[in-house]
Short mmCIF file of C-alpha atoms and ligand atoms in Angstrom, two decimals:
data_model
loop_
_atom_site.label_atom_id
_atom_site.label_comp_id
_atom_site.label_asym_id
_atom_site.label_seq_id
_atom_site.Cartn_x
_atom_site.Cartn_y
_atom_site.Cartn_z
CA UNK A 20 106.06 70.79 133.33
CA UNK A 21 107.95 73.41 134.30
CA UNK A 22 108.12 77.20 132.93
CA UNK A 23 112.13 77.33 132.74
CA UNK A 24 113.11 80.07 130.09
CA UNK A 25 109.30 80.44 128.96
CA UNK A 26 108.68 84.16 128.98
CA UNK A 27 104.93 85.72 129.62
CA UNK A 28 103.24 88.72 128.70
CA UNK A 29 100.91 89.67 131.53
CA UNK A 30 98.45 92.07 130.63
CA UNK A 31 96.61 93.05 134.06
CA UNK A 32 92.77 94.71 133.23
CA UNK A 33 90.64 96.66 135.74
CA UNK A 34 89.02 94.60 138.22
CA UNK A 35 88.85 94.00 141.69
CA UNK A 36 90.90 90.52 140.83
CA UNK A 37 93.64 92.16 139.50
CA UNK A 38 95.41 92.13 143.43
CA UNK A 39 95.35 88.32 142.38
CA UNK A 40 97.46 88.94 139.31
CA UNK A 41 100.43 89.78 141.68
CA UNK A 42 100.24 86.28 143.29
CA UNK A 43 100.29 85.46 140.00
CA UNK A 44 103.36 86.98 138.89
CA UNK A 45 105.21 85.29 142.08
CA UNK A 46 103.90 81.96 141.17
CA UNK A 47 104.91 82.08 137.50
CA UNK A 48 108.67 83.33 138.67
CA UNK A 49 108.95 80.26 141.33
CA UNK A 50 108.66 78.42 138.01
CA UNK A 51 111.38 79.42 135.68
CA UNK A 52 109.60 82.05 133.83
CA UNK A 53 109.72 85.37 132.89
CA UNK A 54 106.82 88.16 133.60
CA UNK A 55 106.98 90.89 131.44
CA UNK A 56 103.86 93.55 133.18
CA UNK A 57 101.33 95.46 131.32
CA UNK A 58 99.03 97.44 132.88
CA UNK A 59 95.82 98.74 131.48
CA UNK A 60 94.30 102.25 132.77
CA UNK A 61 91.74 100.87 134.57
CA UNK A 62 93.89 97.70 136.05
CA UNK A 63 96.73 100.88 137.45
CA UNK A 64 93.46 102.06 139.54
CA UNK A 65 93.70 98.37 141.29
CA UNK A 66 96.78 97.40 142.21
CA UNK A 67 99.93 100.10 141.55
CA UNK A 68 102.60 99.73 138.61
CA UNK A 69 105.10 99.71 141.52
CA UNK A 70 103.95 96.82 143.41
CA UNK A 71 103.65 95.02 139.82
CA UNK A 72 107.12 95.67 138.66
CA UNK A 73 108.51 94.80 141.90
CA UNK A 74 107.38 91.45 142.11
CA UNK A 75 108.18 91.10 137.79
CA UNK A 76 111.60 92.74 138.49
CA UNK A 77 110.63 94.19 135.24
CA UNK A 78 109.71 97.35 134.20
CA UNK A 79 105.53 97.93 133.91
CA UNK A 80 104.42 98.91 130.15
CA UNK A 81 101.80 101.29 130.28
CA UNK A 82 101.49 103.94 127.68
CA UNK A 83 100.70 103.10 123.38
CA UNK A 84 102.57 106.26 122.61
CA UNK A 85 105.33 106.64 125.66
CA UNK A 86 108.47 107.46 123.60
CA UNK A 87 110.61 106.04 125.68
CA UNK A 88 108.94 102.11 125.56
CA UNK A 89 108.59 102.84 121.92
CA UNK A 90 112.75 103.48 121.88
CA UNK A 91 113.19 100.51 124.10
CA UNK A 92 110.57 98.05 122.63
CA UNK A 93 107.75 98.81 120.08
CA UNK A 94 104.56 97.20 120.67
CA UNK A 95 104.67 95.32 117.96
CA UNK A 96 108.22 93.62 119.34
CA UNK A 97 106.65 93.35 123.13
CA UNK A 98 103.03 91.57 122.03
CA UNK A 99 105.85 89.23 119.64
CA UNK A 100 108.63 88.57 122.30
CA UNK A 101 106.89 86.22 124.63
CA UNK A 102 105.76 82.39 123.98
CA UNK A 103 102.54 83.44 125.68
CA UNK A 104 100.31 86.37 126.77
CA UNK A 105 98.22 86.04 129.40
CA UNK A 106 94.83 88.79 130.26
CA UNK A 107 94.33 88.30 133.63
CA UNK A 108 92.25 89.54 134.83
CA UNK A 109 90.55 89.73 131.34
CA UNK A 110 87.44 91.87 131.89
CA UNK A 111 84.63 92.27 129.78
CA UNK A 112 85.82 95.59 128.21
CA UNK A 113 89.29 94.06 127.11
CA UNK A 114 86.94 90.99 125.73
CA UNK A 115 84.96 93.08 123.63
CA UNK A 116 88.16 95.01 122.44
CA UNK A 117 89.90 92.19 121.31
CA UNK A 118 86.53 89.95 119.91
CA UNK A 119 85.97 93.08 117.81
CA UNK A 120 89.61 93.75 116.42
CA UNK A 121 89.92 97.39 118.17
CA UNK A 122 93.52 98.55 119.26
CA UNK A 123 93.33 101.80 120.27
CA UNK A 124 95.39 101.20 123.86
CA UNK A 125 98.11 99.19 124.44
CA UNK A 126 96.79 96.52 126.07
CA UNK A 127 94.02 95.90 122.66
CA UNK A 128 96.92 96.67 120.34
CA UNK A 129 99.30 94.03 121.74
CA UNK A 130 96.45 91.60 121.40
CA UNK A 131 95.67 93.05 117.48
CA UNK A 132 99.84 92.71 116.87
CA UNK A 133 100.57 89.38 118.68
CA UNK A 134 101.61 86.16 116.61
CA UNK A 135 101.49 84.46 120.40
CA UNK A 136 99.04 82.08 121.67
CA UNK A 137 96.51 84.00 124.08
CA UNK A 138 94.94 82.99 127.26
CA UNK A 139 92.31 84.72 128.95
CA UNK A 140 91.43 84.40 132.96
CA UNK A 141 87.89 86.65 132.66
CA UNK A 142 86.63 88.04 136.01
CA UNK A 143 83.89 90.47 135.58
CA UNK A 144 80.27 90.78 137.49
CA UNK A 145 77.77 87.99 136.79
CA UNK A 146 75.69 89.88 134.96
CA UNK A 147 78.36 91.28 132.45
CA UNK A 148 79.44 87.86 132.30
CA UNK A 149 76.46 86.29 131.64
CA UNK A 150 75.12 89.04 129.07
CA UNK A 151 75.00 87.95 125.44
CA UNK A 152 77.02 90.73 124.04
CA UNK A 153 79.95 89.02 126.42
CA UNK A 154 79.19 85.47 125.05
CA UNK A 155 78.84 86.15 121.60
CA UNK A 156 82.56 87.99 122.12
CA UNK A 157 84.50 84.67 123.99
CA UNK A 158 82.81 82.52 121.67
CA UNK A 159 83.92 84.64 118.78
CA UNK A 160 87.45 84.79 120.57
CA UNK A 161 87.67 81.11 120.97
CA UNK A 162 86.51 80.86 117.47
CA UNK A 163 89.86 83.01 117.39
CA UNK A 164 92.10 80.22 118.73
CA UNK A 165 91.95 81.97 121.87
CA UNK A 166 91.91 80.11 124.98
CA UNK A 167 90.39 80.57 128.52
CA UNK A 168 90.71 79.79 132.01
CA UNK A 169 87.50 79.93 133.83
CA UNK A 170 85.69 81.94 135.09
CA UNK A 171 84.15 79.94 138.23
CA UNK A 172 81.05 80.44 139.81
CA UNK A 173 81.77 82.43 143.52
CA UNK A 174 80.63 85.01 145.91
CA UNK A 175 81.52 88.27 144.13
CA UNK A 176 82.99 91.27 145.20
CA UNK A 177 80.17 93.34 144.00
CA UNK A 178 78.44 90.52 146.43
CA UNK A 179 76.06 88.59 143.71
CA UNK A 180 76.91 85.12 142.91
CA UNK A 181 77.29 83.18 140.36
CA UNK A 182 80.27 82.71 137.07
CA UNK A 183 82.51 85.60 136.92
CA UNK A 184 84.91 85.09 139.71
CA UNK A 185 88.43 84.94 138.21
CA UNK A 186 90.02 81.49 138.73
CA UNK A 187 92.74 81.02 141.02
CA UNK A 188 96.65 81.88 139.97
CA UNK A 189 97.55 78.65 140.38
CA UNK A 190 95.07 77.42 138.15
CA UNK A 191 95.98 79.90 135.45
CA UNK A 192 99.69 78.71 135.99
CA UNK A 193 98.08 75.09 134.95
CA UNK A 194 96.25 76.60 131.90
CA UNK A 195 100.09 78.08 130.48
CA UNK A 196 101.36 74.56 131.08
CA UNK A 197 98.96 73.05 129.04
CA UNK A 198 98.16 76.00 126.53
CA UNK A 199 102.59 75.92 126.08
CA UNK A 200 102.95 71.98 126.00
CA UNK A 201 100.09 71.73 122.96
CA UNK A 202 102.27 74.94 120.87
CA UNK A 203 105.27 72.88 121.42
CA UNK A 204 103.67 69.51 120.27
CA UNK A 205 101.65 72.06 117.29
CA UNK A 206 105.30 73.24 116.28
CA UNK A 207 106.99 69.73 116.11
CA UNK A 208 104.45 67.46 114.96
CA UNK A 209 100.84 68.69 114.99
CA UNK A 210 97.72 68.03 117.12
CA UNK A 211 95.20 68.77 114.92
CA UNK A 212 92.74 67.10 112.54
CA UNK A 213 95.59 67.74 110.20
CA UNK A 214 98.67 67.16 111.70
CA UNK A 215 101.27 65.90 109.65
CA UNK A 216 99.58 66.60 105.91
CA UNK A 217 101.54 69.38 104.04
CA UNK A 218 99.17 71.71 102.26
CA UNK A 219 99.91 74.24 99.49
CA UNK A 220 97.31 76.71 98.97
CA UNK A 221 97.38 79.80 96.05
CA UNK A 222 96.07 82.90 96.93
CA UNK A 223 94.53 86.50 95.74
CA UNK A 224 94.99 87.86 92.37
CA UNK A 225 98.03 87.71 90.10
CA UNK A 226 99.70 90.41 88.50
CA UNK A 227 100.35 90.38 84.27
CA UNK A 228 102.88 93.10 83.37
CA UNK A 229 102.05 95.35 80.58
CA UNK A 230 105.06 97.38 80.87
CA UNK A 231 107.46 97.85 84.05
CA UNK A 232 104.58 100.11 85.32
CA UNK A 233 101.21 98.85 84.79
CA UNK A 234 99.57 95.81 84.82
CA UNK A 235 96.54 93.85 84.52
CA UNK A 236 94.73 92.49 87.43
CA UNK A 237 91.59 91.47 89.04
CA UNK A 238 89.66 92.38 92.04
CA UNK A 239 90.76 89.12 94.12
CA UNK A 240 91.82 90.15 97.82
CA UNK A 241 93.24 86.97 98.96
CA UNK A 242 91.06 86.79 102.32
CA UNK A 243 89.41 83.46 101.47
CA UNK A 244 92.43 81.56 100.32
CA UNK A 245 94.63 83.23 103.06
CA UNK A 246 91.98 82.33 105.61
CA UNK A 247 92.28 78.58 104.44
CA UNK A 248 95.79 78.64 105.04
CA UNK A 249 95.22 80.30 108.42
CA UNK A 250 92.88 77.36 109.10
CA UNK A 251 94.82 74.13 107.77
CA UNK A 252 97.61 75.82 110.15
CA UNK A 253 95.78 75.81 112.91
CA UNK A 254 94.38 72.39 112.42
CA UNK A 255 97.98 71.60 112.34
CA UNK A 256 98.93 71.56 108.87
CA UNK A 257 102.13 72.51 107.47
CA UNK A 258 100.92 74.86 104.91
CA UNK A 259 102.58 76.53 102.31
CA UNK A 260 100.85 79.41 101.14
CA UNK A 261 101.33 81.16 97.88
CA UNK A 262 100.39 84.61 97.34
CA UNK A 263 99.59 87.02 95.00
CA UNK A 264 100.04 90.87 95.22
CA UNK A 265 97.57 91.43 97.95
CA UNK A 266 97.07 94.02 101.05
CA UNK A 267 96.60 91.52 103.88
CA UNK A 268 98.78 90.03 106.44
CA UNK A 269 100.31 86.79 105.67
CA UNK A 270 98.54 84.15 107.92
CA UNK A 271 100.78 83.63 111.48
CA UNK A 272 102.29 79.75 111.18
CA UNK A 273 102.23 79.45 107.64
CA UNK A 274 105.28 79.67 105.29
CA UNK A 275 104.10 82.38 102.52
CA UNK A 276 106.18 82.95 99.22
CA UNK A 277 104.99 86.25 97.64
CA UNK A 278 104.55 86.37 93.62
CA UNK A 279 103.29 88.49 90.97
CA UNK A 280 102.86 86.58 87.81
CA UNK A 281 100.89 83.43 87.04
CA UNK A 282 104.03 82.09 85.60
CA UNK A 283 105.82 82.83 89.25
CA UNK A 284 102.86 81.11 90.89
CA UNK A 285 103.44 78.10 89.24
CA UNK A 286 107.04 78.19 89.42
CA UNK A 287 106.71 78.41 93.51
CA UNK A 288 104.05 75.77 93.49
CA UNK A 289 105.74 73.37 91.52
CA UNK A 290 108.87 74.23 93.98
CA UNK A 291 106.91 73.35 97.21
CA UNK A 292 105.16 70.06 95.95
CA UNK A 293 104.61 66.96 96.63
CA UNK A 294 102.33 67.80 99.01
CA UNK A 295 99.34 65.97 100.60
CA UNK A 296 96.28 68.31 99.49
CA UNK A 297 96.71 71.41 97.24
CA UNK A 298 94.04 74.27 97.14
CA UNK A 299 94.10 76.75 94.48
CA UNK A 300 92.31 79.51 95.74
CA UNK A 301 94.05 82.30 93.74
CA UNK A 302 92.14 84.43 90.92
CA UNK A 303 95.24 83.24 88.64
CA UNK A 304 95.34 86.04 85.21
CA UNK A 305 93.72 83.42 82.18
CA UNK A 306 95.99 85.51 79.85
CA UNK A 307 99.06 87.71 79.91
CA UNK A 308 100.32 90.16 77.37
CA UNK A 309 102.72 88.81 74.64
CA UNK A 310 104.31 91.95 73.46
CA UNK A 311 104.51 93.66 77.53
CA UNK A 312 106.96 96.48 77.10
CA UNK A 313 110.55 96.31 78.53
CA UNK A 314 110.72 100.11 79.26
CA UNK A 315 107.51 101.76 79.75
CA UNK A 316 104.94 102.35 76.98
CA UNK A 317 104.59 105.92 75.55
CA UNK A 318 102.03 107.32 74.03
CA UNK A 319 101.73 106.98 70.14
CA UNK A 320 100.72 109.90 67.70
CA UNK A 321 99.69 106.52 65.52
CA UNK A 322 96.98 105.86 67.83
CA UNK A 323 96.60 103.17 71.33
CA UNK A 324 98.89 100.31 71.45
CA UNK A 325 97.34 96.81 70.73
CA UNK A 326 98.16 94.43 73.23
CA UNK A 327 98.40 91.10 72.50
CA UNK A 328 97.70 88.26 74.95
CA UNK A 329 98.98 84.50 75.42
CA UNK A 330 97.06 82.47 77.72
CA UNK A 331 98.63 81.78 81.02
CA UNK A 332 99.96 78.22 82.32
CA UNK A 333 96.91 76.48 84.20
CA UNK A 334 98.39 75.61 88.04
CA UNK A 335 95.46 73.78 89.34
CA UNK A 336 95.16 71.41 85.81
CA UNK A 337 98.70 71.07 86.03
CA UNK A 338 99.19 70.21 89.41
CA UNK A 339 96.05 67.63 88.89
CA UNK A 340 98.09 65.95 85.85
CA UNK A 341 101.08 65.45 87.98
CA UNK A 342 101.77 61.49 87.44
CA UNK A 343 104.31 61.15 90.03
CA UNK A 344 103.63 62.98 92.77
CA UNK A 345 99.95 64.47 92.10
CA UNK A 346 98.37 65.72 95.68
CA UNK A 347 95.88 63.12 97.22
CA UNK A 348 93.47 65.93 96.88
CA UNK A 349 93.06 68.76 94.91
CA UNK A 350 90.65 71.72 95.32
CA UNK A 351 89.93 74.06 92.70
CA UNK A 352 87.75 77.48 93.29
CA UNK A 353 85.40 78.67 90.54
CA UNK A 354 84.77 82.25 90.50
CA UNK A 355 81.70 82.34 88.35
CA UNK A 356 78.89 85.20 87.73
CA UNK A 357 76.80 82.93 85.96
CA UNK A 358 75.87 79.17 85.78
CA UNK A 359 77.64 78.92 89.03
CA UNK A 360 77.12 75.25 89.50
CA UNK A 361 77.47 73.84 85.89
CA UNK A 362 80.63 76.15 85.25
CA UNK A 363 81.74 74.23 88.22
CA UNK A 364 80.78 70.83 87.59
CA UNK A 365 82.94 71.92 84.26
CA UNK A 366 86.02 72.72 85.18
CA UNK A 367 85.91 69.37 88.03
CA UNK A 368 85.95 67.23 84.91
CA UNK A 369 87.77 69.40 82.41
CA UNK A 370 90.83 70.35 84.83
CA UNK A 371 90.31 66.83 86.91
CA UNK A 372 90.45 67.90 90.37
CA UNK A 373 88.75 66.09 93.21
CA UNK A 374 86.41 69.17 95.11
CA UNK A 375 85.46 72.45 93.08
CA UNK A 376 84.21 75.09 95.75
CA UNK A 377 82.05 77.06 93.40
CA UNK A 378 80.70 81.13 94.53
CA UNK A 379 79.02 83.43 92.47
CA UNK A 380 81.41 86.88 92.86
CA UNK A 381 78.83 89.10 90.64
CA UNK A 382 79.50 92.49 91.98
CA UNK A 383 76.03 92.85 93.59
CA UNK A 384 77.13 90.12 95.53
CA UNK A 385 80.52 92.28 97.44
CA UNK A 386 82.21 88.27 97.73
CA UNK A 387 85.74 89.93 96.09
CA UNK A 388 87.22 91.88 98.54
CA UNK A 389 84.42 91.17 101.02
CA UNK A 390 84.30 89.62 104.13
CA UNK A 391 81.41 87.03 103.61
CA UNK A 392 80.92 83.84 101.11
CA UNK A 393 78.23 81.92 100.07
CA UNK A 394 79.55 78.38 98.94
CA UNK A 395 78.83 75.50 96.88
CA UNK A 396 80.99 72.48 96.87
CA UNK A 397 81.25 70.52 93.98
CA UNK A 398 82.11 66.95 93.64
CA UNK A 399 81.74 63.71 91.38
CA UNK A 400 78.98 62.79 94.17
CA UNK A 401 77.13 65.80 93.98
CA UNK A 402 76.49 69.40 95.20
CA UNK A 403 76.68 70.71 98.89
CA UNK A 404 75.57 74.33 99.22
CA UNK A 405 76.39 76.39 102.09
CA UNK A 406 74.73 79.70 103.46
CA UNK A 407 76.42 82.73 103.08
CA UNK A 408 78.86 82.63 105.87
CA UNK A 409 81.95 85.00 107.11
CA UNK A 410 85.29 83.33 104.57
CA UNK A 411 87.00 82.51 108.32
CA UNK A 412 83.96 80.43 108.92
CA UNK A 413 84.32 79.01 105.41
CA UNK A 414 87.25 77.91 105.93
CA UNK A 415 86.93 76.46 109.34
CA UNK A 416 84.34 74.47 107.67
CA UNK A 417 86.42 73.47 104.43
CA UNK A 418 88.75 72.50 106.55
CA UNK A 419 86.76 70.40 108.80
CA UNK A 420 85.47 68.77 105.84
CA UNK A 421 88.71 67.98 103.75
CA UNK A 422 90.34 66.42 107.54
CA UNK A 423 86.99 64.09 107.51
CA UNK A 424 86.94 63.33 103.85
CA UNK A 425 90.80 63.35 103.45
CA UNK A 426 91.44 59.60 104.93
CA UNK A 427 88.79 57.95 102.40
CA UNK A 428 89.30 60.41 99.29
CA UNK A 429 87.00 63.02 98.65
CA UNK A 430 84.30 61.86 96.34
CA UNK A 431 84.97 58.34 97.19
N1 CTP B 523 93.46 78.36 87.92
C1 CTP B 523 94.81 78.10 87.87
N2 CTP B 523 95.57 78.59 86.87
C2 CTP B 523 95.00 79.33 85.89
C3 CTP B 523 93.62 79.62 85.92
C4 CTP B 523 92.87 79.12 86.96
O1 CTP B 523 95.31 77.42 88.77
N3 CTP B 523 95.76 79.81 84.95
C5 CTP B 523 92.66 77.77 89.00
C6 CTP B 523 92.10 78.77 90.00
O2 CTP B 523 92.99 78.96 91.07
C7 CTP B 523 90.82 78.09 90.42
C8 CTP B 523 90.39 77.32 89.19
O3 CTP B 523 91.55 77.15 88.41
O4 CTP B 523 91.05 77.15 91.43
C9 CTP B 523 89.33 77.95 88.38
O5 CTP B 523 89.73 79.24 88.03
P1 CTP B 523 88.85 80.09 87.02
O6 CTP B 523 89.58 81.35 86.71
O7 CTP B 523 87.46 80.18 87.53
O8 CTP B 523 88.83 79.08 85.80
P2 CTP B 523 89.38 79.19 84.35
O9 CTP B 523 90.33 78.07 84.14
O10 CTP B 523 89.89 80.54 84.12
O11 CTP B 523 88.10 78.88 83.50
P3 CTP B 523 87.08 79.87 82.78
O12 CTP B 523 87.91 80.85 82.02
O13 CTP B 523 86.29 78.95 81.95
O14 CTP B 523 86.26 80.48 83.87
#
């Protein structure tokens, strides 16, 4: 395949294989694509950011807060305008940076910022290699979607032996080919246990006017239903994500419409159907007020204001009674703090979806606006509890489980 056009973020860490990433650079170019440098603190004490912009016949990035980059290209642009970024070498301190979220040099914040597929050519000591605090971070990272060439066992530097030796340029130069072929194939028709299903998943709280000011809400953050989407996309779903007011990102690879009211919800859900498998993940208001103010409420020498309510369209039970074009499967959430299960089992029957994922979200349990879930998943065949688990690992597993159960029909 060749690299014609492709353009490459090269981040270069602090390691004695870092004189490696200048071969690198050459044998990338040879091949049609464009090297755009960074250069860590630590990697500028290995090779120099003259010899590196030479051979990218680009200018080397270097400083989170230089002015002038910042006037040129933000890091937010640079860690977006590539179709890859490479770490090589990635050592163990760049590993743990970007395993654990920090950005806090540019190098870790271009990692934090990118929407970019991310491969990693790790060259550290054995030892570091081999110690669990490493592991547990690449298998966290791969957990990530992040992918890595080597590292291969070799005499060291240090002079040990053993896996830590950064693999060969030309073998990283094979890892882009393959790491940019699969995006392409992602981006037209999907690789992934659900390629080619369309998915529409609600998500976080919605938003019930009262007046144009205030508004009634609930403590729904949108990380479990946003992490779906983030999942079914990666398993190569074309998802369709509808959101609620909510302070996360939207998921990278998903197309996200942004609502307020459970009246817009449905509105954009109905707009997005037919789809394959719906999810309603979102803490959708049961009521909104009947009598919300058009300009905003003052207050009365007669005493509060009574608000009246109506109860709020039902998406999931609507989207289940669909004759035409009703989703091969449906997935509804159940947010209980009581009777978790039989509440549940309930609203499976009363609302007629095909899987209810049921949690208990009393507040002593932190589950809205946490980062952990404990799960039971409800079906006509039964109950299938899962330990509390981090919502990214929930929905890796829901996932998993509606791609294996999605051919034969959940329940069937
Ligand atoms: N749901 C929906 N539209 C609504 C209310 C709920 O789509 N107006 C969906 C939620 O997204 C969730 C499921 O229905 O998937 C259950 O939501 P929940 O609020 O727990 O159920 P309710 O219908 O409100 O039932 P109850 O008041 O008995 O708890």
């Amino acid at each position: 395949m060749s690299l014609t056009g492709k353009r490459i973020l090269l981040i270069i860490g602090g390691g004695i294989a870092a004189y490696k990433a200048l071969d690198f650079i050459r044998r990338v170019r040879e091949r049609g694509a464009s090297v755009r440098p960074v250069l860590t603190a630590a990697g500028k004490q290995f090779v120099t950011p003259l010899s590196v912009s030479s051979l990218a016949g680009m200018s080397v990035h270097e400083d989170l807060f230089s002015l002038t980059e910042e006037a040129n290209m933000g890091h937010i642009e640079l860690s977006r305008a590539a179709d890859l970024v490479v770490i090589a070498p990635a050592t163990a301190d760049l590993i743990a940076k970007a395993a654990n979220g920090l950005a806090n040099d540019l190098a870790s914040t271009l990692l934090l910022a990118t929407d970019k597929k991310v491969l990693m050519a790790p060259a550290m000591n054995v030892r570091m290699w081999l110690h669990p605090a490493t592991q547990r971070n690449v298998a966290q990272l791969a957990r990530d979607g992040v992918l890595f060439a080597g590292p291969v066992d070799g005499e060291m530097a240090c002079g040990e032996f053993g896996p830590g030796r950064m693999v060969e340029p030309l073998e990283i130069v094979a890892a882009i080919e393959k790491a940019l072929a699969s995006s392409t194939a992602i981006s037209l028709a999907g690789d992934g246990p659900l390629a080619g299903r369309k998915i529409i998943i609600t998500s976080g709280p919605t938003h019930e006017p009262i007046d144009p000011v205030r508004y009634i809400a609930n403590r729904s953050s949108g990380k479990q239903g946003h992490a779906i989407a983030q999942a079914a996309a990666r398993a190569g779903a074309q998802v369709i994500l509808v959101s609620g007011p909510v302070a996360i990102p939207d998921p990278s690879g998903v197309t996200t419409h942004h609502v307020e009211t459970a009246r817009d919800m449905l509105d954009a859900v109905e707009a997005a159907l037919p789809a394959d498998i719906f999810i309603g993940a979102a803490a959708v208001a049961d009521w909104r007020v009947d009598n919300a103010g058009a300009q905003k409420m003052k207050k009365l020498t007669s005493g509060a204001p009574t608000l009246q309510f109506t109860e709020n369209p039902d998406i999931l039970a609507s989207v289940c009674a669909r004759t035409k074009d009703r989703p091969a499967l449906v997935v509804g959430f159940a947010a209980e703090t009581e009777n978790v299960i039989a509440y549940a089992q309930d609203k499976l029957v009363r609302k007629k979806c095909d899987l209810v994922i049921a949690n208990d979200v009393s507040p002593e349990r932190g589950v809205m606006g946490g980062s952990k879930n404990e799960v039971h998943l409800v079906s006509k065949t039964g109950v299938e509890s899962w330990p509390l688990l981090d919502k990214d690992e929930v929905a890796r597993r829901l996932v998993d489980t509606i791609a294996a159960h999605f051919k034969k029909g959940y329940g069937a």
